[in-house]
Short mmCIF file of C-alpha atoms in Angstrom, two decimals:
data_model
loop_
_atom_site.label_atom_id
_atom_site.label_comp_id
_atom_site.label_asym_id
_atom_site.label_seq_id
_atom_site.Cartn_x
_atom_site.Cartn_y
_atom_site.Cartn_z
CA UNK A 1 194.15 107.67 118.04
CA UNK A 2 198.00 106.86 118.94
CA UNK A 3 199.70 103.39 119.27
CA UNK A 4 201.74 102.77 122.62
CA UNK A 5 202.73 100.20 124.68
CA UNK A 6 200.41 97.63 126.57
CA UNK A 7 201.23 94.28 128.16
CA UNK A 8 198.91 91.46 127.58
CA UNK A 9 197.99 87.86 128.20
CA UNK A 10 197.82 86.12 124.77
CA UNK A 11 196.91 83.15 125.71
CA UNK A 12 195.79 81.28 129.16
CA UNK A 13 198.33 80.17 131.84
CA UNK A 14 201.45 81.31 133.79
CA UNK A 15 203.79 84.38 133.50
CA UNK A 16 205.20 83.29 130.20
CA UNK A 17 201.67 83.82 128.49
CA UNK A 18 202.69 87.96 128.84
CA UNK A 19 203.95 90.08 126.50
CA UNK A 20 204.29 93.82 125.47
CA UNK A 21 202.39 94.77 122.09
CA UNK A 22 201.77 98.09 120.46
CA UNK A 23 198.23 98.57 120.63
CA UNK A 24 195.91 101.89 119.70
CA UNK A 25 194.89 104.17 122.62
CA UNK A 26 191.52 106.21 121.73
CA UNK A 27 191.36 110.34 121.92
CA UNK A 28 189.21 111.03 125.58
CA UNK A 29 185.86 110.83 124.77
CA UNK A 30 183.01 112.41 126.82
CA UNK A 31 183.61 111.95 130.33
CA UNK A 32 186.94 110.65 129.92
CA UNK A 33 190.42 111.40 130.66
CA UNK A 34 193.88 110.23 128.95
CA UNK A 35 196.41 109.57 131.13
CA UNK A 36 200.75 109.12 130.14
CA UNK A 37 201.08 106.98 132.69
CA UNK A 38 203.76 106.68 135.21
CA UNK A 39 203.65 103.69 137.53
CA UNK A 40 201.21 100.88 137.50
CA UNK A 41 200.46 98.38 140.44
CA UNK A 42 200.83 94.99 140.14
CA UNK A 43 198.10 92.80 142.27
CA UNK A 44 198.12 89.10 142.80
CA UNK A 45 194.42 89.37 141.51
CA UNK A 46 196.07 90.29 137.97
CA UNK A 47 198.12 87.08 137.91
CA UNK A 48 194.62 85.45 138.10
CA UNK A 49 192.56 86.95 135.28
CA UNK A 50 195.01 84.89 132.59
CA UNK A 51 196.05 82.02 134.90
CA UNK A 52 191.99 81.06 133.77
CA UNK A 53 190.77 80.64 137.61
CA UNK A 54 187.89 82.57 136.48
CA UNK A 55 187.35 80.86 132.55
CA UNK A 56 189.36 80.75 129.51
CA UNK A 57 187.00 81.75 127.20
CA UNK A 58 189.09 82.51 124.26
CA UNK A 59 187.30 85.08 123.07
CA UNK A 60 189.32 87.35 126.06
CA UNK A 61 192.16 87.38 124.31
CA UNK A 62 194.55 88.88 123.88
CA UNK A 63 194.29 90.84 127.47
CA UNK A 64 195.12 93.12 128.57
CA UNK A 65 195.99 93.69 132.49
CA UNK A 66 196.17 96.08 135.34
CA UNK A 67 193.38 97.64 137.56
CA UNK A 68 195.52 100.97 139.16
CA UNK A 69 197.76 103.20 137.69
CA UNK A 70 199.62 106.70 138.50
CA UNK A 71 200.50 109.34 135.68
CA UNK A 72 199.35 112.59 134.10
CA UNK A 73 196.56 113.98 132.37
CA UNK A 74 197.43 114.69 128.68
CA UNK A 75 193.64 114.88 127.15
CA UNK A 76 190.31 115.56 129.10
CA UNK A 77 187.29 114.72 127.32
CA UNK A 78 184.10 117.13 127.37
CA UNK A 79 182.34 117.06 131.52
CA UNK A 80 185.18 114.64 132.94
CA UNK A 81 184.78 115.47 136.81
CA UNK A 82 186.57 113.21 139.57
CA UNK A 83 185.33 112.74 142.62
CA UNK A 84 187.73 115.56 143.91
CA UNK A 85 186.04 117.88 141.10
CA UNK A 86 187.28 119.14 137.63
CA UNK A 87 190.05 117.90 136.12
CA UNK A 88 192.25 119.42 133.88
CA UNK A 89 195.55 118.75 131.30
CA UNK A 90 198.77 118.43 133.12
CA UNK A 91 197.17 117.23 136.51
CA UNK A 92 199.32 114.51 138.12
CA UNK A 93 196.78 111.64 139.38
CA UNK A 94 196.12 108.22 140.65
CA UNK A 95 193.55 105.99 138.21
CA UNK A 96 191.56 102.99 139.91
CA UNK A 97 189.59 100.60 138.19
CA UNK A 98 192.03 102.01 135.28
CA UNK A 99 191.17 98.71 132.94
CA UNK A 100 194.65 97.71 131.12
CA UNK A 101 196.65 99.78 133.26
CA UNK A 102 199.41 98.02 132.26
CA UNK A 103 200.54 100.26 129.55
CA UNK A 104 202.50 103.87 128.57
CA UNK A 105 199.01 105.41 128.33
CA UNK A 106 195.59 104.64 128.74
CA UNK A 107 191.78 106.29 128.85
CA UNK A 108 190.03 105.96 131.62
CA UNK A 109 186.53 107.71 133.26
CA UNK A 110 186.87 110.84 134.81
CA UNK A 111 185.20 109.47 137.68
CA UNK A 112 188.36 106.44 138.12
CA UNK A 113 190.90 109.64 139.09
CA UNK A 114 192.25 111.12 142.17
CA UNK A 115 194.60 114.12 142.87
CA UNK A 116 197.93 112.33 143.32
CA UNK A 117 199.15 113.37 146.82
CA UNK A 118 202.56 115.19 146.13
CA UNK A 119 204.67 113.55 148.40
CA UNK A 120 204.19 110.38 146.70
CA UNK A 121 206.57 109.18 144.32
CA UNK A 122 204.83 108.05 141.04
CA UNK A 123 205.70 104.18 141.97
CA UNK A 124 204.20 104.71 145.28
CA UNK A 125 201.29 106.23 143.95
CA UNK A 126 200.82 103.78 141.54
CA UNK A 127 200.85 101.17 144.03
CA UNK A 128 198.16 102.81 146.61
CA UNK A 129 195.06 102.05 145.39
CA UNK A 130 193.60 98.75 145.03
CA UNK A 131 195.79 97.52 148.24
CA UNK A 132 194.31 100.69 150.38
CA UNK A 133 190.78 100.18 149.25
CA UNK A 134 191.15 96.46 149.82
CA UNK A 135 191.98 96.82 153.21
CA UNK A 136 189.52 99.61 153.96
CA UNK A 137 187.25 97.05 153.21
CA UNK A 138 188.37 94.06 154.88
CA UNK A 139 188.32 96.41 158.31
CA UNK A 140 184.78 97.81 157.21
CA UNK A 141 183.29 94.37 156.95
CA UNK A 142 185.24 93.15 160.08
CA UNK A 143 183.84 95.80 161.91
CA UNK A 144 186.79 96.97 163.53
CA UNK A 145 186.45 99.97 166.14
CA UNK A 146 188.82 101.66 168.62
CA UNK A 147 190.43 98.72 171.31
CA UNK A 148 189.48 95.69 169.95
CA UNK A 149 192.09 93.35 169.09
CA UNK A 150 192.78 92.45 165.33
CA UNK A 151 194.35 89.39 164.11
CA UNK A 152 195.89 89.99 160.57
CA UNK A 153 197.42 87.15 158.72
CA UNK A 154 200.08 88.20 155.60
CA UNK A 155 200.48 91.52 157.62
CA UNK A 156 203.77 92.11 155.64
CA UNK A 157 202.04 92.18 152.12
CA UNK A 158 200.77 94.72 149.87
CA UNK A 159 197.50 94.72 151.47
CA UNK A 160 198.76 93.66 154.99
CA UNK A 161 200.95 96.65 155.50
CA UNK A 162 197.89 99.08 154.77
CA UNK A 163 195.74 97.16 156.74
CA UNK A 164 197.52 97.36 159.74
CA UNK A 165 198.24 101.21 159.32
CA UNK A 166 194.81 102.24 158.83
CA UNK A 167 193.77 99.22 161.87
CA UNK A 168 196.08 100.90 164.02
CA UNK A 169 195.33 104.66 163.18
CA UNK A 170 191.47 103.36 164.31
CA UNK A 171 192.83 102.52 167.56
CA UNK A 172 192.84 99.18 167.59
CA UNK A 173 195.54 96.89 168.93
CA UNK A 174 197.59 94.79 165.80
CA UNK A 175 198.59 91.20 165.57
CA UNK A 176 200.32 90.42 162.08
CA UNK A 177 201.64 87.53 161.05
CA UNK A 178 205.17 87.38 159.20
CA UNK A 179 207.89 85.73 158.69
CA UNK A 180 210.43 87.01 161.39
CA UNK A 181 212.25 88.81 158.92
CA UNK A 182 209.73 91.00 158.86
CA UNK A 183 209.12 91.55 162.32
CA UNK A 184 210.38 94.78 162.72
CA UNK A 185 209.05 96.69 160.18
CA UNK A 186 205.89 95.40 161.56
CA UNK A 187 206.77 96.82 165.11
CA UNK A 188 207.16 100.46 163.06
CA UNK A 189 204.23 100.09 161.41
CA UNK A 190 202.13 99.68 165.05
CA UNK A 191 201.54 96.00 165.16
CA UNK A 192 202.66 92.82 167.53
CA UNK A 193 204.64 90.93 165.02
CA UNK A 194 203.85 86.78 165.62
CA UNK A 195 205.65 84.23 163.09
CA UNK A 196 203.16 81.98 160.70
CA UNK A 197 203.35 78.27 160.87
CA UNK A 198 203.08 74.81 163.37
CA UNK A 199 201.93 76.91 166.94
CA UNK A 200 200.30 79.98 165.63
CA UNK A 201 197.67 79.86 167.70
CA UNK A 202 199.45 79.11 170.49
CA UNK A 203 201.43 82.29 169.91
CA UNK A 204 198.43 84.12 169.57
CA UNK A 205 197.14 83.39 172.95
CA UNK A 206 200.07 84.02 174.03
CA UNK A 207 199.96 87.83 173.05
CA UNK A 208 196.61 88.40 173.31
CA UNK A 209 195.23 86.13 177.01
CA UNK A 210 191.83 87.97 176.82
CA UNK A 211 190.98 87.31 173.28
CA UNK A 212 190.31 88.17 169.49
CA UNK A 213 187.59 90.45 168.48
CA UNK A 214 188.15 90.08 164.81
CA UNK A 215 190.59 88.65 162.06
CA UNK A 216 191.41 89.30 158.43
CA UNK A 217 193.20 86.49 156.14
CA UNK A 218 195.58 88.35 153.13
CA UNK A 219 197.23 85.43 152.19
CA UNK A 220 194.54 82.78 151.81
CA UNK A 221 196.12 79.62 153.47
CA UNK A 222 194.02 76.81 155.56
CA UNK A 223 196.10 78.26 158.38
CA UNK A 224 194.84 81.51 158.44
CA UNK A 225 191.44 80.57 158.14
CA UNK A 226 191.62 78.04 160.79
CA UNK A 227 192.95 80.05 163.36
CA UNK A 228 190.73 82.85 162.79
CA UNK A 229 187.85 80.32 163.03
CA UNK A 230 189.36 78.92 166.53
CA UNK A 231 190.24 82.12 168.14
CA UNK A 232 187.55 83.96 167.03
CA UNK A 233 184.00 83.77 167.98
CA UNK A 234 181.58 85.86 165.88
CA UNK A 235 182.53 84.27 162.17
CA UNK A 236 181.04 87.58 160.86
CA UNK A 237 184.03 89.15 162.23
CA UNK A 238 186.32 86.87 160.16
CA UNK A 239 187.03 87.87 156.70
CA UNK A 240 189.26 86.44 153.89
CA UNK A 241 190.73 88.19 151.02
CA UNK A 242 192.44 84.43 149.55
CA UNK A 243 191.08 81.52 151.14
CA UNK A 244 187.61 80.90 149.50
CA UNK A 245 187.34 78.11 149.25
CA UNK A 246 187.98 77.05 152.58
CA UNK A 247 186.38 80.51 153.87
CA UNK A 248 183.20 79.31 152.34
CA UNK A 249 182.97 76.22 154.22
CA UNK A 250 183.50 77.64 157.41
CA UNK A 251 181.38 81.04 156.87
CA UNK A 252 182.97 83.37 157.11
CA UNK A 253 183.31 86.47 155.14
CA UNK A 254 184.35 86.57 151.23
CA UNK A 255 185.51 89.74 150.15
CA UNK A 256 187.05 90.83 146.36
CA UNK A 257 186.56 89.67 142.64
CA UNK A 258 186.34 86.16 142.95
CA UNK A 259 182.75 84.65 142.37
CA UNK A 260 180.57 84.78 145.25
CA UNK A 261 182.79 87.30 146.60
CA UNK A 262 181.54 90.51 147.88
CA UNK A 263 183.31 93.46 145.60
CA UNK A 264 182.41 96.21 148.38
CA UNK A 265 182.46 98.49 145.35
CA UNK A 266 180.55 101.36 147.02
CA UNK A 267 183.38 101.02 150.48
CA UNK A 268 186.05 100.94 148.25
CA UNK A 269 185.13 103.68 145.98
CA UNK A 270 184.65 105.84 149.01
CA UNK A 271 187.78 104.64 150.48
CA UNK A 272 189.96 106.17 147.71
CA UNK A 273 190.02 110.00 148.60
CA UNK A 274 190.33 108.62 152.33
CA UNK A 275 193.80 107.19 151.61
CA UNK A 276 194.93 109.47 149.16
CA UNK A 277 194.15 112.18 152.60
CA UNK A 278 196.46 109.75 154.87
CA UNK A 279 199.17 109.16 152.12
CA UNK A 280 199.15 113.51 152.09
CA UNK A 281 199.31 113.88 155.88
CA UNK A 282 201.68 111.43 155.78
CA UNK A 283 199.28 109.18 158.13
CA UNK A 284 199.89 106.31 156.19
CA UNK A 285 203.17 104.76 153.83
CA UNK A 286 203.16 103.23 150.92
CA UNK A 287 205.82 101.03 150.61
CA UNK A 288 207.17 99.60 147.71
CA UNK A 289 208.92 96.33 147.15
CA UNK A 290 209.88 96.45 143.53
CA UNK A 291 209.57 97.84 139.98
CA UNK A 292 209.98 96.71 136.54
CA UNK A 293 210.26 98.04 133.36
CA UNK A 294 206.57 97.15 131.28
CA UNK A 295 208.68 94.58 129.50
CA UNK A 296 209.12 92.87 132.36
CA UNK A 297 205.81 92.48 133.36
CA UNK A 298 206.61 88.63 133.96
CA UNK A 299 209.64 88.58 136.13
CA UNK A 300 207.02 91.18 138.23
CA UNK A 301 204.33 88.29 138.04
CA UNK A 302 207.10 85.40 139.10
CA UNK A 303 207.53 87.81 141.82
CA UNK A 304 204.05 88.73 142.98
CA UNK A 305 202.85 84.91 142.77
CA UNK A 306 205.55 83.61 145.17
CA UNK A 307 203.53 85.40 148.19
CA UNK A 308 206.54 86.41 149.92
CA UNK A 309 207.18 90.21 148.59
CA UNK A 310 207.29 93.11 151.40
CA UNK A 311 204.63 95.62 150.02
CA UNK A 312 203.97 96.90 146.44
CA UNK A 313 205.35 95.56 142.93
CA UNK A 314 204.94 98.17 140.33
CA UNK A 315 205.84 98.30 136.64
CA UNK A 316 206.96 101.75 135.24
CA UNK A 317 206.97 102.91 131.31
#
């Protein structure tokens, strides 16, 4: 057992509560792998697990943070298998559901690691994961097929800009929402950019005279829902990422971690070889806003939480 560098929350609240510790990193154990790692995502999900949205039982802390990380195998514990097979030392690899990612190295179950596509660099590999399964399942439970039209609100965000590659690459026509900064990048990407705000549905029509068949909400605003709700008719076909609260008194769908939430674990653990194939045949980009040094883990969270950053925030070792 080594010491290395982990960020946690020691205590309940904002960005402020983080800081980097030396903490002890076990030898991999049966089944296990160690990984040095060499990019870790940042999700607004982890802002939430110390902001105490979810409790602040005190007995949590200190915590440690961080659901997906990139890196290589140093250590491989007696029958580790991924679900691409064997793995071995010196394997470069993605980790999700890597708990306290957030850190120079970690252990993790064989079973959390994928081959890392090589044409990824290690901060877009570390940011692939829990974005790309989270929008493989907001299009799963959507139902999305080949032409229908999809309206995706916070199209420009970490999860938005996967979701509309992998809605696009299914055939279906793209409306994201974005601030018209944004716009073009969108247009690359395959979708009909349309600006947020006062009109928005308006706009929508607009673009699409003949109708919605779905719509996904990434950003969790009474706008987002509300429009879905009006231009949409089937409220099965309306899913929110964010906006549960409101989402749950309209009924429509609630997808993630948050209580009452459906986790689509078995979607999203499926989903992972799927997008680490598109990253490879270059079918799909991960694109990365920002990194940060581990000791900067809260200018990355002051970043994250102000909604407004144009795909992945990682922190790097």
């Amino acid at each position: 057992m080594s010491e290395v560098q982990a960020v946690v929350a020691s205590a309940y609240g904002g960005p402020e509560v983080l800081s980097v510790i030396d903490e002890a990193v076990p030898d991999a154990g049966r089944g296990q792998v160690r990984i040095a790692v060499r990019a870790a995502g940042v999700n607004p999900f982890d802002t939430k697990v110390y902001s105490g949205a979810f409790g602040t039982d005190p007995a949590n802390l200190p915590m440690r943070l961080g659901v997906e990380a990139a890196g290589v195998v140093t250590a491989v514990g007696a029958d580790a298998t991924g679900p691409a097979g064997p793995i071995e030392v010196g394997d470069e690899v993605i980790a999700y559901r890597a708990s306290g990612a957030y850190a120079a190295e970690l252990v993790v179950p064989g079973s959390a690691v994928v081959p890392k596509p090589a044409n990824l660099s290690w901060e877009q590999a570390g940011g692939l994961m829990a974005a790309g399964v989270t929008a493989v399942h907001v299009l799963e439970a959507i139902g999305l097929g080949k032409d229908e039209t999809v309206l995706i609100h916070g199209a420009a965000g970490g999860v938005g800009l996967m979701a509309v590659q992998l809605a696009a690459a299914r055939g279906a026509t793209v409306l994201g929402t974005a601030g018209p900064a944004k716009h073009d990048l969108l247009r690359e990407l395959g979708a009909i950019p349309i600006a947020y705000g006062a009109g928005l549905a308006d706009r929508v029509r607009a673009v699409a005279p003949e109708g919605l068949d779905a719509a996904a909400d990434l950003v969790g605003t009474d706008e987002a829902v509300d429009v879905s709700v009006e231009l949409v008719a089937d409220r099965s076909r309306i899913a929110t990422i964010a906006g549960f609260a409101r989402g749950a008194q309209v009924g429509i769908k609630l997808l993630g971690g948050a209580p009452g939430a459906d986790p689509g674990t078995d979607i999203r653990d499926a989903a992972r070889l799927q997008l680490t194939e598109a990253a490879r045949a270059e079918r799909l980009r991960v694109l990365v806003a920002g990194s940060y040094p581990l000791r900067e883990a809260a200018a990355a969270h002051h970043q994250i939480r102000t909604g407004h950053t144009t795909g992945k925030i990682v922190l790097v070792p």
